[in-house]
PDB file of C-alpha atoms in Angstrom:
ATOM      1  CA  MET A   1     135.891  92.851 119.081  1.00 47.00           C
ATOM      2  CA  THR A   2     133.832  94.260 116.240  1.00 53.00           C
ATOM      3  CA  ASN A   3     130.400  93.017 115.333  1.00 56.00           C
ATOM      4  CA  PRO A   4     130.177  91.282 111.976  1.00 57.00           C
ATOM      5  CA  SER A   5     128.588  93.360 109.262  1.00 58.00           C
ATOM      6  CA  PRO A   6     125.191  92.256 107.973  1.00 61.00           C
ATOM      7  CA  GLN A   7     125.541  89.616 105.305  1.00 63.00           C
ATOM      8  CA  ARG A   8     123.847  89.803 101.967  1.00 65.00           C
ATOM      9  CA  PRO A   9     121.336  86.969 101.790  1.00 61.00           C
ATOM     10  CA  PRO A  10     121.607  84.331  99.108  1.00 61.00           C
ATOM     11  CA  ASP A  11     119.557  84.827  95.977  1.00 65.00           C
ATOM     12  CA  LEU A  12     116.259  84.220  97.720  1.00 68.00           C
ATOM     13  CA  PRO A  13     113.383  83.724  95.299  1.00 64.00           C
ATOM     14  CA  GLY A  14     111.092  86.690  95.373  1.00 76.00           C
ATOM     15  CA  LEU A  15     113.254  88.968  97.542  1.00 84.00           C
ATOM     16  CA  ARG A  16     113.469  91.470  94.686  1.00 88.00           C
ATOM     17  CA  HIS A  17     109.672  91.565  94.751  1.00 93.00           C
ATOM     18  CA  ALA A  18     109.861  92.634  98.406  1.00 93.00           C
ATOM     19  CA  PHE A  19     112.016  95.595  97.362  1.00 93.00           C
ATOM     20  CA  GLY A  20     109.589  96.371  94.537  1.00 94.00           C
ATOM     21  CA  PHE A  21     106.739  96.326  97.024  1.00 96.00           C
ATOM     22  CA  ALA A  22     108.641  98.708  99.316  1.00 95.00           C
ATOM     23  CA  VAL A  23     109.204 101.192  96.472  1.00 96.00           C
ATOM     24  CA  PHE A  24     105.657 101.279  95.090  1.00 97.00           C
ATOM     25  CA  ASN A  25     104.124 101.168  98.548  1.00 97.00           C
ATOM     26  CA  ALA A  26     106.137 104.282  99.483  1.00 96.00           C
ATOM     27  CA  LEU A  27     105.039 105.981  96.261  1.00 96.00           C
ATOM     28  CA  SER A  28     101.487 105.363  97.458  1.00 97.00           C
ATOM     29  CA  TYR A  29     101.375 105.974 101.213  1.00 95.00           C
ATOM     30  CA  GLN A  30     103.461 109.165 101.212  1.00 95.00           C
ATOM     31  CA  ILE A  31     100.509 110.961  99.618  1.00 96.00           C
ATOM     32  CA  VAL A  32      97.747 109.543 101.810  1.00 96.00           C
ATOM     33  CA  LEU A  33      99.673 109.698 105.093  1.00 94.00           C
ATOM     34  CA  GLY A  34     101.794 112.756 104.353  1.00 92.00           C
ATOM     35  CA  SER A  35     101.689 116.416 103.436  1.00 93.00           C
ATOM     36  CA  PRO A  36      99.432 116.162 100.331  1.00 95.00           C
ATOM     37  CA  MET A  37      96.556 114.812 102.437  1.00 96.00           C
ATOM     38  CA  ILE A  38      97.092 117.514 105.083  1.00 95.00           C
ATOM     39  CA  LEU A  39      97.025 120.161 102.349  1.00 95.00           C
ATOM     40  CA  TYR A  40      93.788 118.818 100.907  1.00 96.00           C
ATOM     41  CA  ALA A  41      92.121 118.654 104.316  1.00 95.00           C
ATOM     42  CA  LYS A  42      93.260 122.222 104.965  1.00 94.00           C
ATOM     43  CA  SER A  43      91.792 123.324 101.629  1.00 94.00           C
ATOM     44  CA  LEU A  44      88.434 121.960 102.814  1.00 95.00           C
ATOM     45  CA  GLY A  45      88.548 124.175 105.886  1.00 92.00           C
ATOM     46  CA  ALA A  46      89.899 121.637 108.382  1.00 92.00           C
ATOM     47  CA  GLY A  47      90.864 123.209 111.692  1.00 91.00           C
ATOM     48  CA  ALA A  48      93.646 122.213 114.059  1.00 88.00           C
ATOM     49  CA  THR A  49      91.599 119.453 115.694  1.00 92.00           C
ATOM     50  CA  VAL A  50      90.626 117.833 112.401  1.00 94.00           C
ATOM     51  CA  LEU A  51      94.201 118.035 111.114  1.00 93.00           C
ATOM     52  CA  GLY A  52      95.288 116.322 114.323  1.00 91.00           C
ATOM     53  CA  VAL A  53      92.747 113.564 113.692  1.00 93.00           C
ATOM     54  CA  VAL A  54      94.035 113.111 110.128  1.00 94.00           C
ATOM     55  CA  ALA A  55      97.643 112.890 111.340  1.00 91.00           C
ATOM     56  CA  GLY A  56      96.828 110.687 114.333  1.00 90.00           C
ATOM     57  CA  MET A  57      94.699 108.008 112.693  1.00 93.00           C
ATOM     58  CA  MET A  58      97.623 105.918 111.476  1.00 91.00           C
ATOM     59  CA  PRO A  59      99.512 105.547 114.793  1.00 88.00           C
ATOM     60  CA  LEU A  60      96.234 105.135 116.681  1.00 90.00           C
ATOM     61  CA  LEU A  61      94.715 102.419 114.484  1.00 93.00           C
ATOM     62  CA  VAL A  62      97.955 100.471 114.088  1.00 90.00           C
ATOM     63  CA  ILE A  63      97.208  99.094 117.564  1.00 90.00           C
ATOM     64  CA  PHE A  64      94.729  96.757 115.856  1.00 93.00           C
ATOM     65  CA  GLN A  65      97.773  94.661 114.945  1.00 91.00           C
ATOM     66  CA  ILE A  66      97.484  93.141 118.419  1.00 87.00           C
ATOM     67  CA  PRO A  67      94.022  91.526 118.082  1.00 90.00           C
ATOM     68  CA  ALA A  68      94.633  90.812 114.385  1.00 92.00           C
ATOM     69  CA  ALA A  69      97.795  88.789 115.044  1.00 89.00           C
ATOM     70  CA  SER A  70      95.850  85.778 116.312  1.00 87.00           C
ATOM     71  CA  HIS A  71      93.974  85.528 112.988  1.00 90.00           C
ATOM     72  CA  VAL A  72      97.056  85.557 110.738  1.00 93.00           C
ATOM     73  CA  PRO A  73      97.780  81.788 110.992  1.00 91.00           C
ATOM     74  CA  ARG A  74      94.287  80.929 109.714  1.00 91.00           C
ATOM     75  CA  LEU A  75      94.888  82.711 106.400  1.00 91.00           C
ATOM     76  CA  GLY A  76      98.664  82.688 106.058  1.00 93.00           C
ATOM     77  CA  TYR A  77     100.984  85.662 105.760  1.00 94.00           C
ATOM     78  CA  ARG A  78     100.582  86.435 102.079  1.00 95.00           C
ATOM     79  CA  ARG A  79      96.820  85.993 101.889  1.00 95.00           C
ATOM     80  CA  PHE A  80      96.326  88.105 105.022  1.00 96.00           C
ATOM     81  CA  MET A  81      98.534  90.914 103.711  1.00 96.00           C
ATOM     82  CA  VAL A  82      97.148  90.872 100.168  1.00 96.00           C
ATOM     83  CA  SER A  83      93.550  90.938 101.419  1.00 96.00           C
ATOM     84  CA  GLY A  84      94.156  93.895 103.723  1.00 96.00           C
ATOM     85  CA  TRP A  85      96.320  95.799 101.258  1.00 96.00           C
ATOM     86  CA  SER A  86      93.739  95.332  98.487  1.00 97.00           C
ATOM     87  CA  LEU A  87      91.084  96.854 100.729  1.00 97.00           C
ATOM     88  CA  ARG A  88      93.483  99.662 101.563  1.00 96.00           C
ATOM     89  CA  VAL A  89      94.051 100.437  97.871  1.00 97.00           C
ATOM     90  CA  MET A  90      90.300 100.451  97.281  1.00 98.00           C
ATOM     91  CA  PHE A  91      89.930 103.193  99.895  1.00 98.00           C
ATOM     92  CA  ILE A  92      92.570 105.293  98.090  1.00 98.00           C
ATOM     93  CA  PHE A  93      90.683 104.993  94.792  1.00 98.00           C
ATOM     94  CA  LEU A  94      87.576 106.213  96.616  1.00 98.00           C
ATOM     95  CA  MET A  95      89.565 109.130  98.053  1.00 98.00           C
ATOM     96  CA  ALA A  96      90.539 110.125  94.527  1.00 97.00           C
ATOM     97  CA  MET A  97      86.844 110.653  93.795  1.00 97.00           C
ATOM     98  CA  VAL A  98      86.227 112.972  96.763  1.00 97.00           C
ATOM     99  CA  PRO A  99      87.631 116.140  95.101  1.00 97.00           C
ATOM    100  CA  LEU A 100      85.358 115.495  92.110  1.00 95.00           C
ATOM    101  CA  THR A 101      82.246 115.717  94.293  1.00 96.00           C
ATOM    102  CA  SER A 102      82.635 119.495  94.686  1.00 91.00           C
ATOM    103  CA  GLY A 103      79.703 119.999  92.312  1.00 89.00           C
ATOM    104  CA  PHE A 104      77.166 118.540  94.751  1.00 91.00           C
ATOM    105  CA  LEU A 105      78.942 118.284  98.134  1.00 93.00           C
ATOM    106  CA  ARG A 106      79.924 121.228 100.275  1.00 95.00           C
ATOM    107  CA  GLU A 107      83.337 121.431 101.906  1.00 95.00           C
ATOM    108  CA  MET A 108      82.084 119.997 105.206  1.00 96.00           C
ATOM    109  CA  GLY A 109      80.513 117.045 103.404  1.00 96.00           C
ATOM    110  CA  ARG A 110      83.696 116.343 101.462  1.00 97.00           C
ATOM    111  CA  LEU A 111      85.788 116.617 104.621  1.00 97.00           C
ATOM    112  CA  SER A 112      83.495 114.211 106.482  1.00 97.00           C
ATOM    113  CA  LEU A 113      83.650 111.739 103.590  1.00 97.00           C
ATOM    114  CA  LEU A 114      87.440 112.053 103.491  1.00 97.00           C
ATOM    115  CA  LEU A 115      87.719 111.343 107.227  1.00 97.00           C
ATOM    116  CA  LEU A 116      85.508 108.269 106.843  1.00 98.00           C
ATOM    117  CA  LEU A 117      87.673 106.905 104.014  1.00 98.00           C
ATOM    118  CA  LEU A 118      90.870 107.691 105.918  1.00 97.00           C
ATOM    119  CA  PHE A 119      89.515 105.729 108.870  1.00 97.00           C
ATOM    120  CA  GLY A 120      88.850 102.716 106.639  1.00 97.00           C
ATOM    121  CA  PHE A 121      92.272 103.050 105.013  1.00 97.00           C
ATOM    122  CA  ASN A 122      94.165 103.219 108.304  1.00 96.00           C
ATOM    123  CA  LEU A 123      92.098 100.472 109.920  1.00 97.00           C
ATOM    124  CA  SER A 124      92.701  98.026 107.051  1.00 96.00           C
ATOM    125  CA  ARG A 125      96.370  99.011 107.032  1.00 95.00           C
ATOM    126  CA  GLY A 126      96.717  98.528 110.778  1.00 94.00           C
ATOM    127  CA  ILE A 127      95.085  95.107 110.748  1.00 96.00           C
ATOM    128  CA  SER A 128      96.846  93.681 107.687  1.00 95.00           C
ATOM    129  CA  SER A 129     100.313  94.930 108.666  1.00 93.00           C
ATOM    130  CA  ALA A 130     100.276  92.415 111.533  1.00 94.00           C
ATOM    131  CA  ALA A 131     101.468  89.804 109.017  1.00 94.00           C
ATOM    132  CA  TRP A 132     104.303  91.787 107.404  1.00 93.00           C
ATOM    133  CA  LEU A 133     107.200  91.573 109.869  1.00 90.00           C
ATOM    134  CA  PRO A 134     106.612  87.894 110.802  1.00 92.00           C
ATOM    135  CA  TRP A 135     106.496  87.108 107.081  1.00 93.00           C
ATOM    136  CA  ILE A 136     109.773  88.914 106.379  1.00 91.00           C
ATOM    137  CA  THR A 137     111.334  87.352 109.488  1.00 89.00           C
ATOM    138  CA  ASN A 138     110.616  83.894 108.079  1.00 90.00           C
ATOM    139  CA  LEU A 139     111.703  84.851 104.575  1.00 89.00           C
ATOM    140  CA  VAL A 140     115.051  86.522 105.310  1.00 87.00           C
ATOM    141  CA  PRO A 141     117.728  84.646 107.315  1.00 84.00           C
ATOM    142  CA  GLY A 142     118.632  86.173 110.672  1.00 80.00           C
ATOM    143  CA  GLU A 143     122.174  87.150 109.694  1.00 84.00           C
ATOM    144  CA  SER A 144     120.881  89.010 106.628  1.00 84.00           C
ATOM    145  CA  ARG A 145     117.961  90.938 108.115  1.00 85.00           C
ATOM    146  CA  GLY A 146     120.048  94.029 108.818  1.00 87.00           C
ATOM    147  CA  TRP A 147     121.177  94.051 105.182  1.00 88.00           C
ATOM    148  CA  TYR A 148     117.589  93.721 103.996  1.00 89.00           C
ATOM    149  CA  LEU A 149     116.051  96.297 106.342  1.00 90.00           C
ATOM    150  CA  ALA A 150     118.711  98.906 105.545  1.00 92.00           C
ATOM    151  CA  ARG A 151     118.112  98.589 101.816  1.00 92.00           C
ATOM    152  CA  GLU A 152     114.350  98.448 102.197  1.00 93.00           C
ATOM    153  CA  SER A 153     114.464 101.721 104.165  1.00 93.00           C
ATOM    154  CA  ALA A 154     116.694 103.303 101.519  1.00 95.00           C
ATOM    155  CA  CYS A 155     114.284 102.279  98.741  1.00 94.00           C
ATOM    156  CA  ALA A 156     111.265 103.586 100.666  1.00 94.00           C
ATOM    157  CA  ASN A 157     112.925 106.903 101.556  1.00 95.00           C
ATOM    158  CA  LEU A 158     114.056 107.513  97.984  1.00 96.00           C
ATOM    159  CA  ALA A 159     110.576 106.708  96.661  1.00 96.00           C
ATOM    160  CA  SER A 160     109.034 109.024  99.272  1.00 94.00           C
ATOM    161  CA  ALA A 161     111.227 111.914  98.127  1.00 94.00           C
ATOM    162  CA  VAL A 162     110.276 111.282  94.496  1.00 96.00           C
ATOM    163  CA  THR A 163     106.595 111.155  95.473  1.00 96.00           C
ATOM    164  CA  LEU A 164     106.674 114.545  97.190  1.00 94.00           C
ATOM    165  CA  LEU A 165     108.433 116.142  94.217  1.00 94.00           C
ATOM    166  CA  LEU A 166     105.848 114.696  91.819  1.00 95.00           C
ATOM    167  CA  ALA A 167     103.022 115.863  94.077  1.00 95.00           C
ATOM    168  CA  ALA A 168     104.573 119.336  94.243  1.00 94.00           C
ATOM    169  CA  ALA A 169     104.728 119.524  90.447  1.00 94.00           C
ATOM    170  CA  THR A 170     101.127 118.307  90.138  1.00 94.00           C
ATOM    171  CA  LEU A 171      99.554 120.602  92.725  1.00 94.00           C
ATOM    172  CA  GLY A 172     101.467 123.767  91.842  1.00 90.00           C
ATOM    173  CA  GLU A 173     100.485 127.181  93.234  1.00 87.00           C
ATOM    174  CA  GLN A 174      96.713 127.037  93.827  1.00 88.00           C
ATOM    175  CA  PRO A 175      95.588 123.450  93.142  1.00 93.00           C
ATOM    176  CA  ALA A 176      92.128 122.826  91.745  1.00 94.00           C
ATOM    177  CA  ALA A 177      89.962 119.843  92.622  1.00 95.00           C
ATOM    178  CA  TRP A 178      91.141 117.831  89.614  1.00 96.00           C
ATOM    179  CA  GLN A 179      94.781 118.260  90.671  1.00 96.00           C
ATOM    180  CA  TYR A 180      94.082 116.737  94.084  1.00 97.00           C
ATOM    181  CA  ALA A 181      92.107 113.970  92.371  1.00 97.00           C
ATOM    182  CA  ALA A 182      95.051 113.268  90.049  1.00 97.00           C
ATOM    183  CA  THR A 183      97.447 113.156  93.006  1.00 97.00           C
ATOM    184  CA  PHE A 184      95.281 110.672  94.907  1.00 98.00           C
ATOM    185  CA  LEU A 185      94.753 108.629  91.739  1.00 98.00           C
ATOM    186  CA  PHE A 186      98.532 108.376  91.374  1.00 98.00           C
ATOM    187  CA  SER A 187      98.708 107.110  94.958  1.00 98.00           C
ATOM    188  CA  ALA A 188      96.019 104.509  94.272  1.00 98.00           C
ATOM    189  CA  SER A 189      97.722 103.365  91.061  1.00 98.00           C
ATOM    190  CA  MET A 190     101.060 102.938  92.822  1.00 98.00           C
ATOM    191  CA  GLY A 191      99.281 101.005  95.560  1.00 97.00           C
ATOM    192  CA  ALA A 192      97.772  98.704  92.945  1.00 97.00           C
ATOM    193  CA  LEU A 193     101.232  98.134  91.448  1.00 97.00           C
ATOM    194  CA  SER A 194     102.614  97.351  94.902  1.00 97.00           C
ATOM    195  CA  LEU A 195     100.017  94.565  95.128  1.00 97.00           C
ATOM    196  CA  TRP A 196     101.512  93.007  91.984  1.00 97.00           C
ATOM    197  CA  PHE A 197     104.850  92.687  93.773  1.00 96.00           C
ATOM    198  CA  LEU A 198     103.263  91.643  97.071  1.00 96.00           C
ATOM    199  CA  ARG A 199     101.507  88.680  95.454  1.00 95.00           C
ATOM    200  CA  ARG A 200     104.853  87.449  94.084  1.00 94.00           C
ATOM    201  CA  ILE A 201     106.712  87.385  97.389  1.00 94.00           C
ATOM    202  CA  PRO A 202     107.003  83.703  98.376  1.00 91.00           C
ATOM    203  CA  ASP A 203     104.722  82.694 101.207  1.00 90.00           C
ATOM    204  CA  THR A 204     106.233  80.979 104.235  1.00 90.00           C
ATOM    205  CA  PRO A 205     104.709  78.470 106.646  1.00 87.00           C
ATOM    206  CA  CYS A 206     102.647  80.105 109.338  1.00 81.00           C
ATOM    207  CA  VAL A 207     102.308  77.747 112.280  1.00 64.00           C
ATOM    208  CA  GLU A 208      99.841  78.737 114.960  1.00 59.00           C
ATOM    209  CA  THR A 209     101.268  78.277 118.410  1.00 53.00           C
ATOM    210  CA  GLU A 210      98.819  77.917 121.245  1.00 48.00           C
ATOM    211  CA  SER A 211      99.924  78.777 124.723  1.00 47.00           C
ATOM    212  CA  ARG A 212      98.730  76.212 127.257  1.00 47.00           C
ATOM    213  CA  SER A 213      99.870  78.174 130.254  1.00 50.00           C
ATOM    214  CA  ARG A 214      97.103  79.474 132.476  1.00 60.00           C
ATOM    215  CA  GLU A 215      99.455  81.868 134.221  1.00 66.00           C
ATOM    216  CA  PRO A 216      98.449  85.525 133.815  1.00 74.00           C
ATOM    217  CA  VAL A 217     100.709  87.760 131.770  1.00 69.00           C
ATOM    218  CA  PRO A 218     103.046  89.617 134.185  1.00 81.00           C
ATOM    219  CA  TRP A 219     102.228  93.090 132.875  1.00 79.00           C
ATOM    220  CA  ARG A 220     103.501  94.824 136.020  1.00 84.00           C
ATOM    221  CA  ALA A 221     106.837  93.014 135.881  1.00 85.00           C
ATOM    222  CA  ILE A 222     107.165  93.826 132.185  1.00 83.00           C
ATOM    223  CA  ALA A 223     106.429  97.499 132.830  1.00 83.00           C
ATOM    224  CA  ALA A 224     109.004  97.568 135.639  1.00 85.00           C
ATOM    225  CA  HIS A 225     111.755  95.978 133.516  1.00 89.00           C
ATOM    226  CA  PRO A 226     114.424  98.736 133.104  1.00 89.00           C
ATOM    227  CA  PRO A 227     115.184  98.184 129.371  1.00 89.00           C
ATOM    228  CA  PHE A 228     111.466  98.181 128.577  1.00 88.00           C
ATOM    229  CA  ARG A 229     110.877 101.368 130.573  1.00 90.00           C
ATOM    230  CA  LYS A 230     113.782 103.039 128.791  1.00 91.00           C
ATOM    231  CA  LEU A 231     112.411 102.066 125.382  1.00 88.00           C
ATOM    232  CA  LEU A 232     108.912 103.151 126.413  1.00 87.00           C
ATOM    233  CA  ARG A 233     110.136 106.595 127.502  1.00 90.00           C
ATOM    234  CA  LEU A 234     112.016 107.002 124.229  1.00 90.00           C
ATOM    235  CA  ASN A 235     108.983 106.085 122.129  1.00 85.00           C
ATOM    236  CA  VAL A 236     106.633 108.329 124.105  1.00 85.00           C
ATOM    237  CA  ALA A 237     109.025 111.288 123.871  1.00 87.00           C
ATOM    238  CA  TRP A 238     109.508 110.734 120.137  1.00 84.00           C
ATOM    239  CA  SER A 239     105.770 110.424 119.502  1.00 80.00           C
ATOM    240  CA  VAL A 240     104.977 113.597 121.448  1.00 79.00           C
ATOM    241  CA  ALA A 241     107.740 115.570 119.727  1.00 79.00           C
ATOM    242  CA  TYR A 242     107.241 114.304 116.182  1.00 78.00           C
ATOM    243  CA  GLY A 243     103.628 113.111 116.013  1.00 76.00           C
ATOM    244  CA  GLY A 244     102.100 116.407 114.921  1.00 78.00           C
ATOM    245  CA  MET A 245     105.112 117.820 113.109  1.00 82.00           C
ATOM    246  CA  THR A 246     103.811 117.263 109.573  1.00 84.00           C
ATOM    247  CA  ALA A 247     100.357 118.702 110.248  1.00 84.00           C
ATOM    248  CA  PHE A 248     101.746 121.699 112.149  1.00 83.00           C
ATOM    249  CA  THR A 249     104.447 122.476 109.585  1.00 86.00           C
ATOM    250  CA  VAL A 250     102.082 122.272 106.613  1.00 87.00           C
ATOM    251  CA  ALA A 251      99.421 124.404 108.316  1.00 83.00           C
ATOM    252  CA  TYR A 252     101.973 127.004 109.429  1.00 83.00           C
ATOM    253  CA  LEU A 253     103.609 127.324 106.014  1.00 85.00           C
ATOM    254  CA  LYS A 254     100.216 127.524 104.291  1.00 82.00           C
ATOM    255  CA  VAL A 255      98.498 130.001 106.628  1.00 81.00           C
ATOM    256  CA  PHE A 256     101.231 132.157 108.144  1.00 81.00           C
ATOM    257  CA  ALA A 257     104.069 131.932 105.631  1.00 84.00           C
ATOM    258  CA  GLY A 258     101.729 132.068 102.633  1.00 84.00           C
ATOM    259  CA  MET A 259     103.621 129.389 100.717  1.00 86.00           C
ATOM    260  CA  SER A 260     101.984 127.621  97.794  1.00 85.00           C
ATOM    261  CA  SER A 261     101.112 123.938  97.992  1.00 85.00           C
ATOM    262  CA  GLY A 262     103.825 123.018  95.513  1.00 85.00           C
ATOM    263  CA  TRP A 263     106.571 124.796  97.445  1.00 86.00           C
ATOM    264  CA  ILE A 264     105.433 123.257 100.738  1.00 88.00           C
ATOM    265  CA  LEU A 265     105.749 119.760  99.279  1.00 86.00           C
ATOM    266  CA  ALA A 266     109.081 120.513  97.635  1.00 80.00           C
ATOM    267  CA  ALA A 267     110.561 122.047 100.793  1.00 67.00           C
TER     268      ALA A 267
END
């Protein structure tokens, strides 16, 4: 017996805005969380440890979804997401100004400022993203979620590829400070456009459920559950193998292979 294929959802109001948000959000985050940011940090003299910090902030700070989840019902899905994403975009605009401070800040000062802004960006992203999947779960019917998620991933991946090509063309061989500033400004502008779509996605009821059970959470039993342990091993192995791949690849191609910034991004 074959599983039924995912069904296309009915013409849900605002679903096209969710796809628009996915596209412009990918045009934004691929620069801040991807190779262009690693290249800029490397140009400021960042060593292996600092590059690891830059690459590891996002997966580390996303854990703040857990404490943030209890606050989502007080604001609602859309308001919670829009507030956090607006703060996130503000941090990108501030990052776009960092390369322009070369006239009065040394490389170490610019790198420290960049790390501070990246921390704020990833923290606001980690907290606000706690509302995204519950919101989409309420918006898209269960039988159509596979259809939606597949197309959302396709839109985001296509936009990410376009972003890297545009960044490669902007940075070129030996990028100057203004070229990095222009690249980050593009990211901030796309993030601002993604907010336009985000605000137009219909909000859904967010009912706070309070657990009245005083029984402790069976963490040991959960950890011993075979499917959970299998999934945990898979995620740990994937994180160890892939977590530093972008930072390592960019640093290797830049330092040892002698490739230009543009070619690294286009590769």
